[in-house]
């Protein structure tokens, strides 16, 4: 990720990989503040044993694109939600790669971080049947967690409205 400030978003990718039993390394690599670090990492990633790179960045988010330019490993970009433009700047910066250097771009923020991890796991599962089974189990657990009918939302303390009174007044 491009900054320490991205970690609160990207930790969701890490937690998803943890849940799937996928090993990973987390690094702060800023394309503009630590360009030498970026070059060294991206150029050496394949030799280091990385199979997929998930790159989260915000604002003028050139980290995923620059990483993809320096390696042929699959790169998934997570647009981190920026304060100024709510992550639309990050999204456009990452998604609009010219032809020839692809970055698989996910949704802005936490959903994108989670899905980047799931997508990375799917790629790794192509050559790891045990991981494929864990991924299937993760999906089944998710499916099982969806109730057929909604629960009432929690009542808010300041309205004083109870479930029973709402039933009585609206029936
Ligand atoms: C980007 O600039 C980072 O990916 C981060 O999302 C954004 C802001 O970085 P900080 O100023 O918080 O370090 O490079």
mmCIF file of C-alpha atoms and ligand atoms in Angstrom:
data_model
loop_
_atom_site.group_PDB
_atom_site.id
_atom_site.type_symbol
_atom_site.label_atom_id
_atom_site.label_comp_id
_atom_site.label_asym_id
_atom_site.label_seq_id
_atom_site.Cartn_x
_atom_site.Cartn_y
_atom_site.Cartn_z
ATOM 1 C CA UNK A 1 0.000 0.000 0.000
ATOM 2 C CA UNK A 2 1.055 3.554 -0.607
ATOM 3 C CA UNK A 3 0.924 4.826 2.965
ATOM 4 C CA UNK A 4 0.369 3.897 6.586
ATOM 5 C CA UNK A 5 -2.963 5.700 6.203
ATOM 6 C CA UNK A 6 -4.079 3.022 3.709
ATOM 7 C CA UNK A 7 -3.754 0.266 6.283
ATOM 8 C CA UNK A 8 -7.183 0.836 7.813
ATOM 9 C CA UNK A 9 -8.596 -0.100 4.401
ATOM 10 C CA UNK A 10 -6.093 -2.737 3.394
ATOM 11 C CA UNK A 11 -6.288 -4.575 6.722
ATOM 12 C CA UNK A 12 -9.571 -5.916 5.372
ATOM 13 C CA UNK A 13 -7.653 -7.676 2.605
ATOM 14 C CA UNK A 14 -5.221 -9.076 5.162
ATOM 15 C CA UNK A 15 -8.022 -10.345 7.379
ATOM 16 C CA UNK A 16 -9.701 -12.010 4.403
ATOM 17 C CA UNK A 17 -6.454 -13.754 3.465
ATOM 18 C CA UNK A 18 -6.092 -14.844 7.095
ATOM 19 C CA UNK A 19 -9.575 -16.352 6.986
ATOM 20 C CA UNK A 20 -8.618 -18.305 3.874
ATOM 21 C CA UNK A 21 -5.247 -19.438 5.187
ATOM 22 C CA UNK A 22 -3.330 -17.598 2.484
ATOM 23 C CA UNK A 23 0.175 -16.421 3.311
ATOM 24 C CA UNK A 24 1.111 -12.845 2.498
ATOM 25 C CA UNK A 25 3.449 -10.000 3.240
ATOM 26 C CA UNK A 26 2.355 -6.407 3.855
ATOM 27 C CA UNK A 27 4.529 -3.471 2.814
ATOM 28 C CA UNK A 28 4.268 0.290 2.572
ATOM 29 C CA UNK A 29 5.588 1.332 -0.812
ATOM 30 C CA UNK A 30 4.867 4.816 -2.054
ATOM 31 C CA UNK A 31 5.283 5.313 -5.783
ATOM 32 C CA UNK A 32 6.187 8.962 -5.299
ATOM 33 C CA UNK A 33 7.776 9.043 -1.807
ATOM 34 C CA UNK A 34 9.747 5.800 -2.053
ATOM 35 C CA UNK A 35 10.186 5.181 -5.790
ATOM 36 C CA UNK A 36 13.395 3.178 -5.307
ATOM 37 C CA UNK A 37 11.546 0.868 -2.914
ATOM 38 C CA UNK A 38 8.846 0.417 -5.512
ATOM 39 C CA UNK A 39 11.351 -0.511 -8.201
ATOM 40 C CA UNK A 40 13.199 -2.939 -5.974
ATOM 41 C CA UNK A 41 10.022 -4.626 -4.781
ATOM 42 C CA UNK A 42 8.223 -4.905 -8.115
ATOM 43 C CA UNK A 43 11.318 -6.010 -10.029
ATOM 44 C CA UNK A 44 12.155 -8.637 -7.421
ATOM 45 C CA UNK A 45 8.663 -9.807 -6.447
ATOM 46 C CA UNK A 46 8.590 -12.844 -8.718
ATOM 47 C CA UNK A 47 12.020 -14.011 -7.579
ATOM 48 C CA UNK A 48 10.951 -13.470 -3.963
ATOM 49 C CA UNK A 49 8.136 -15.940 -4.524
ATOM 50 C CA UNK A 50 5.136 -13.645 -4.759
ATOM 51 C CA UNK A 51 2.365 -14.939 -7.013
ATOM 52 C CA UNK A 52 -0.133 -12.065 -6.903
ATOM 53 C CA UNK A 53 0.184 -8.435 -5.834
ATOM 54 C CA UNK A 54 -2.635 -6.460 -4.229
ATOM 55 C CA UNK A 55 -1.853 -2.746 -4.322
ATOM 56 C CA UNK A 56 -3.976 -0.256 -2.413
ATOM 57 C CA UNK A 57 -3.497 3.457 -2.941
ATOM 58 C CA UNK A 58 -5.440 6.681 -2.775
ATOM 59 C CA UNK A 59 -5.575 10.052 -4.507
ATOM 60 C CA UNK A 60 -3.281 10.168 -7.537
ATOM 61 C CA UNK A 61 -2.961 6.450 -7.092
ATOM 62 C CA UNK A 62 -0.154 5.416 -9.401
ATOM 63 C CA UNK A 63 1.187 2.577 -7.216
ATOM 64 C CA UNK A 64 -0.828 -0.252 -8.826
ATOM 65 C CA UNK A 65 -0.078 0.897 -12.378
ATOM 66 C CA UNK A 66 3.611 1.451 -11.733
ATOM 67 C CA UNK A 67 3.852 -1.935 -10.025
ATOM 68 C CA UNK A 68 2.145 -3.599 -12.987
ATOM 69 C CA UNK A 69 4.582 -1.829 -15.310
ATOM 70 C CA UNK A 70 7.511 -3.468 -13.524
ATOM 71 C CA UNK A 71 6.260 -7.053 -13.251
ATOM 72 C CA UNK A 72 4.114 -9.546 -15.139
ATOM 73 C CA UNK A 73 2.626 -10.892 -11.909
ATOM 74 C CA UNK A 74 -1.118 -10.227 -11.669
ATOM 75 C CA UNK A 75 -1.716 -6.874 -9.956
ATOM 76 C CA UNK A 76 -5.027 -6.037 -8.303
ATOM 77 C CA UNK A 77 -5.588 -2.411 -7.431
ATOM 78 C CA UNK A 78 -7.706 -1.183 -4.530
ATOM 79 C CA UNK A 79 -8.765 2.457 -4.740
ATOM 80 C CA UNK A 80 -8.493 3.799 -1.205
ATOM 81 C CA UNK A 81 -11.215 6.262 -0.254
ATOM 82 C CA UNK A 82 -9.688 9.742 -0.297
ATOM 83 C CA UNK A 83 -10.942 12.659 1.783
ATOM 84 C CA UNK A 84 -11.131 15.183 -1.046
ATOM 85 C CA UNK A 85 -12.918 13.123 -3.687
ATOM 86 C CA UNK A 86 -14.231 10.099 -1.783
ATOM 87 C CA UNK A 87 -11.951 7.749 -3.693
ATOM 88 C CA UNK A 88 -13.188 8.634 -7.168
ATOM 89 C CA UNK A 89 -9.738 10.051 -7.887
ATOM 90 C CA UNK A 90 -8.180 6.788 -6.688
ATOM 91 C CA UNK A 91 -10.591 4.712 -8.757
ATOM 92 C CA UNK A 92 -10.024 6.620 -11.992
ATOM 93 C CA UNK A 93 -6.263 6.671 -11.447
ATOM 94 C CA UNK A 94 -6.153 2.904 -11.053
ATOM 95 C CA UNK A 95 -8.820 1.711 -13.458
ATOM 96 C CA UNK A 96 -7.889 3.745 -16.533
ATOM 97 C CA UNK A 97 -4.713 1.943 -17.496
ATOM 98 C CA UNK A 98 -3.836 2.269 -21.178
ATOM 99 C CA UNK A 99 -3.743 -1.024 -23.097
ATOM 100 C CA UNK A 100 -0.697 -3.201 -22.518
ATOM 101 C CA UNK A 101 -0.269 -2.982 -18.744
ATOM 102 C CA UNK A 102 -3.326 -4.338 -16.927
ATOM 103 C CA UNK A 103 -4.394 -3.638 -13.362
ATOM 104 C CA UNK A 104 -7.422 -5.568 -12.141
ATOM 105 C CA UNK A 105 -9.316 -2.813 -10.371
ATOM 106 C CA UNK A 106 -11.669 -3.421 -7.469
ATOM 107 C CA UNK A 107 -14.274 -1.269 -5.767
ATOM 108 C CA UNK A 108 -13.400 1.757 -3.640
ATOM 109 C CA UNK A 109 -12.455 1.091 -0.026
ATOM 110 C CA UNK A 110 -13.219 -1.884 2.198
ATOM 111 C CA UNK A 111 -15.334 -3.838 -0.322
ATOM 112 C CA UNK A 112 -12.509 -3.574 -2.837
ATOM 113 C CA UNK A 113 -9.918 -4.674 -0.298
ATOM 114 C CA UNK A 114 -11.947 -7.747 0.628
ATOM 115 C CA UNK A 115 -12.637 -8.627 -2.991
ATOM 116 C CA UNK A 116 -9.002 -8.126 -3.976
ATOM 117 C CA UNK A 117 -8.058 -10.743 -1.404
ATOM 118 C CA UNK A 118 -10.761 -13.101 -2.637
ATOM 119 C CA UNK A 119 -9.675 -12.611 -6.230
ATOM 120 C CA UNK A 120 -6.043 -13.194 -5.312
ATOM 121 C CA UNK A 121 -7.089 -16.375 -3.513
ATOM 122 C CA UNK A 122 -9.026 -17.497 -6.596
ATOM 123 C CA UNK A 123 -5.914 -17.084 -8.729
ATOM 124 C CA UNK A 124 -3.773 -18.972 -6.230
ATOM 125 C CA UNK A 125 -6.420 -21.687 -5.950
ATOM 126 C CA UNK A 126 -5.919 -22.564 -9.623
ATOM 127 C CA UNK A 127 -2.744 -24.367 -8.559
ATOM 128 C CA UNK A 128 -3.705 -25.108 -4.951
ATOM 129 C CA UNK A 129 -6.711 -27.456 -4.626
ATOM 130 C CA UNK A 130 -6.762 -27.234 -0.813
ATOM 131 C CA UNK A 131 -7.108 -23.469 -1.047
ATOM 132 C CA UNK A 132 -9.835 -23.992 -3.640
ATOM 133 C CA UNK A 133 -11.751 -26.047 -1.089
ATOM 134 C CA UNK A 134 -11.311 -23.365 1.582
ATOM 135 C CA UNK A 135 -12.577 -20.793 -0.872
ATOM 136 C CA UNK A 136 -15.640 -22.925 -1.602
ATOM 137 C CA UNK A 137 -16.239 -23.308 2.139
ATOM 138 C CA UNK A 138 -15.895 -19.531 2.634
ATOM 139 C CA UNK A 139 -18.549 -18.938 -0.027
ATOM 140 C CA UNK A 140 -20.872 -21.540 1.465
ATOM 141 C CA UNK A 141 -20.506 -19.975 4.909
ATOM 142 C CA UNK A 142 -21.335 -16.585 3.421
ATOM 143 C CA UNK A 143 -24.408 -18.014 1.712
ATOM 144 C CA UNK A 144 -25.535 -19.722 4.921
ATOM 145 C CA UNK A 145 -25.214 -16.419 6.811
ATOM 146 C CA UNK A 146 -27.864 -14.695 4.701
ATOM 147 C CA UNK A 147 -31.235 -14.871 6.436
ATOM 148 C CA UNK A 148 -34.320 -15.477 4.317
ATOM 149 C CA UNK A 149 -36.218 -12.691 6.094
ATOM 150 C CA UNK A 150 -34.941 -9.424 7.583
ATOM 151 C CA UNK A 151 -34.711 -8.742 11.284
ATOM 152 C CA UNK A 152 -36.111 -5.473 12.562
ATOM 153 C CA UNK A 153 -33.411 -2.818 12.758
ATOM 154 C CA UNK A 154 -32.156 -2.065 16.262
ATOM 155 C CA UNK A 155 -34.205 0.642 17.909
ATOM 156 C CA UNK A 156 -32.323 3.873 18.448
ATOM 157 C CA UNK A 157 -32.170 5.084 22.056
ATOM 158 C CA UNK A 158 -33.306 8.649 21.350
ATOM 159 C CA UNK A 159 -36.582 7.902 19.507
ATOM 160 C CA UNK A 160 -38.062 5.856 22.309
ATOM 161 C CA UNK A 161 -39.936 3.819 19.692
ATOM 162 C CA UNK A 162 -40.193 0.177 20.643
ATOM 163 C CA UNK A 163 -40.892 -2.732 18.338
ATOM 164 C CA UNK A 164 -44.273 -3.244 20.011
ATOM 165 C CA UNK A 165 -45.359 0.408 19.761
ATOM 166 C CA UNK A 166 -44.409 0.523 16.079
ATOM 167 C CA UNK A 167 -46.476 -2.573 15.441
ATOM 168 C CA UNK A 168 -49.412 -1.081 17.293
ATOM 169 C CA UNK A 169 -49.355 2.225 15.440
ATOM 170 C CA UNK A 170 -48.825 0.938 11.936
ATOM 171 C CA UNK A 171 -50.878 -2.261 11.831
HETATM 172 C C1 LIG B 1 -1.247 7.844 -1.553
HETATM 173 O O1 LIG B 1 -1.573 9.056 -0.980
HETATM 174 C C2 LIG B 1 -1.459 6.815 -0.505
HETATM 175 O O2 LIG B 1 -1.804 5.600 -1.097
HETATM 176 C C3 LIG B 1 -2.543 7.384 0.368
HETATM 177 O O3 LIG B 1 -3.811 6.809 0.066
HETATM 178 C C4 LIG B 1 -2.561 8.844 -0.002
HETATM 179 C C5 LIG B 1 -2.323 9.743 1.181
HETATM 180 O O4 LIG B 1 -1.114 9.366 1.796
HETATM 181 P P1 LIG B 1 -0.650 10.036 3.166
HETATM 182 O O5 LIG B 1 -0.485 11.500 2.897
HETATM 183 O O6 LIG B 1 -1.742 9.755 4.173
HETATM 184 O O7 LIG B 1 0.635 9.363 3.531
HETATM 185 O O8 LIG B 1 0.073 7.832 -1.982
#
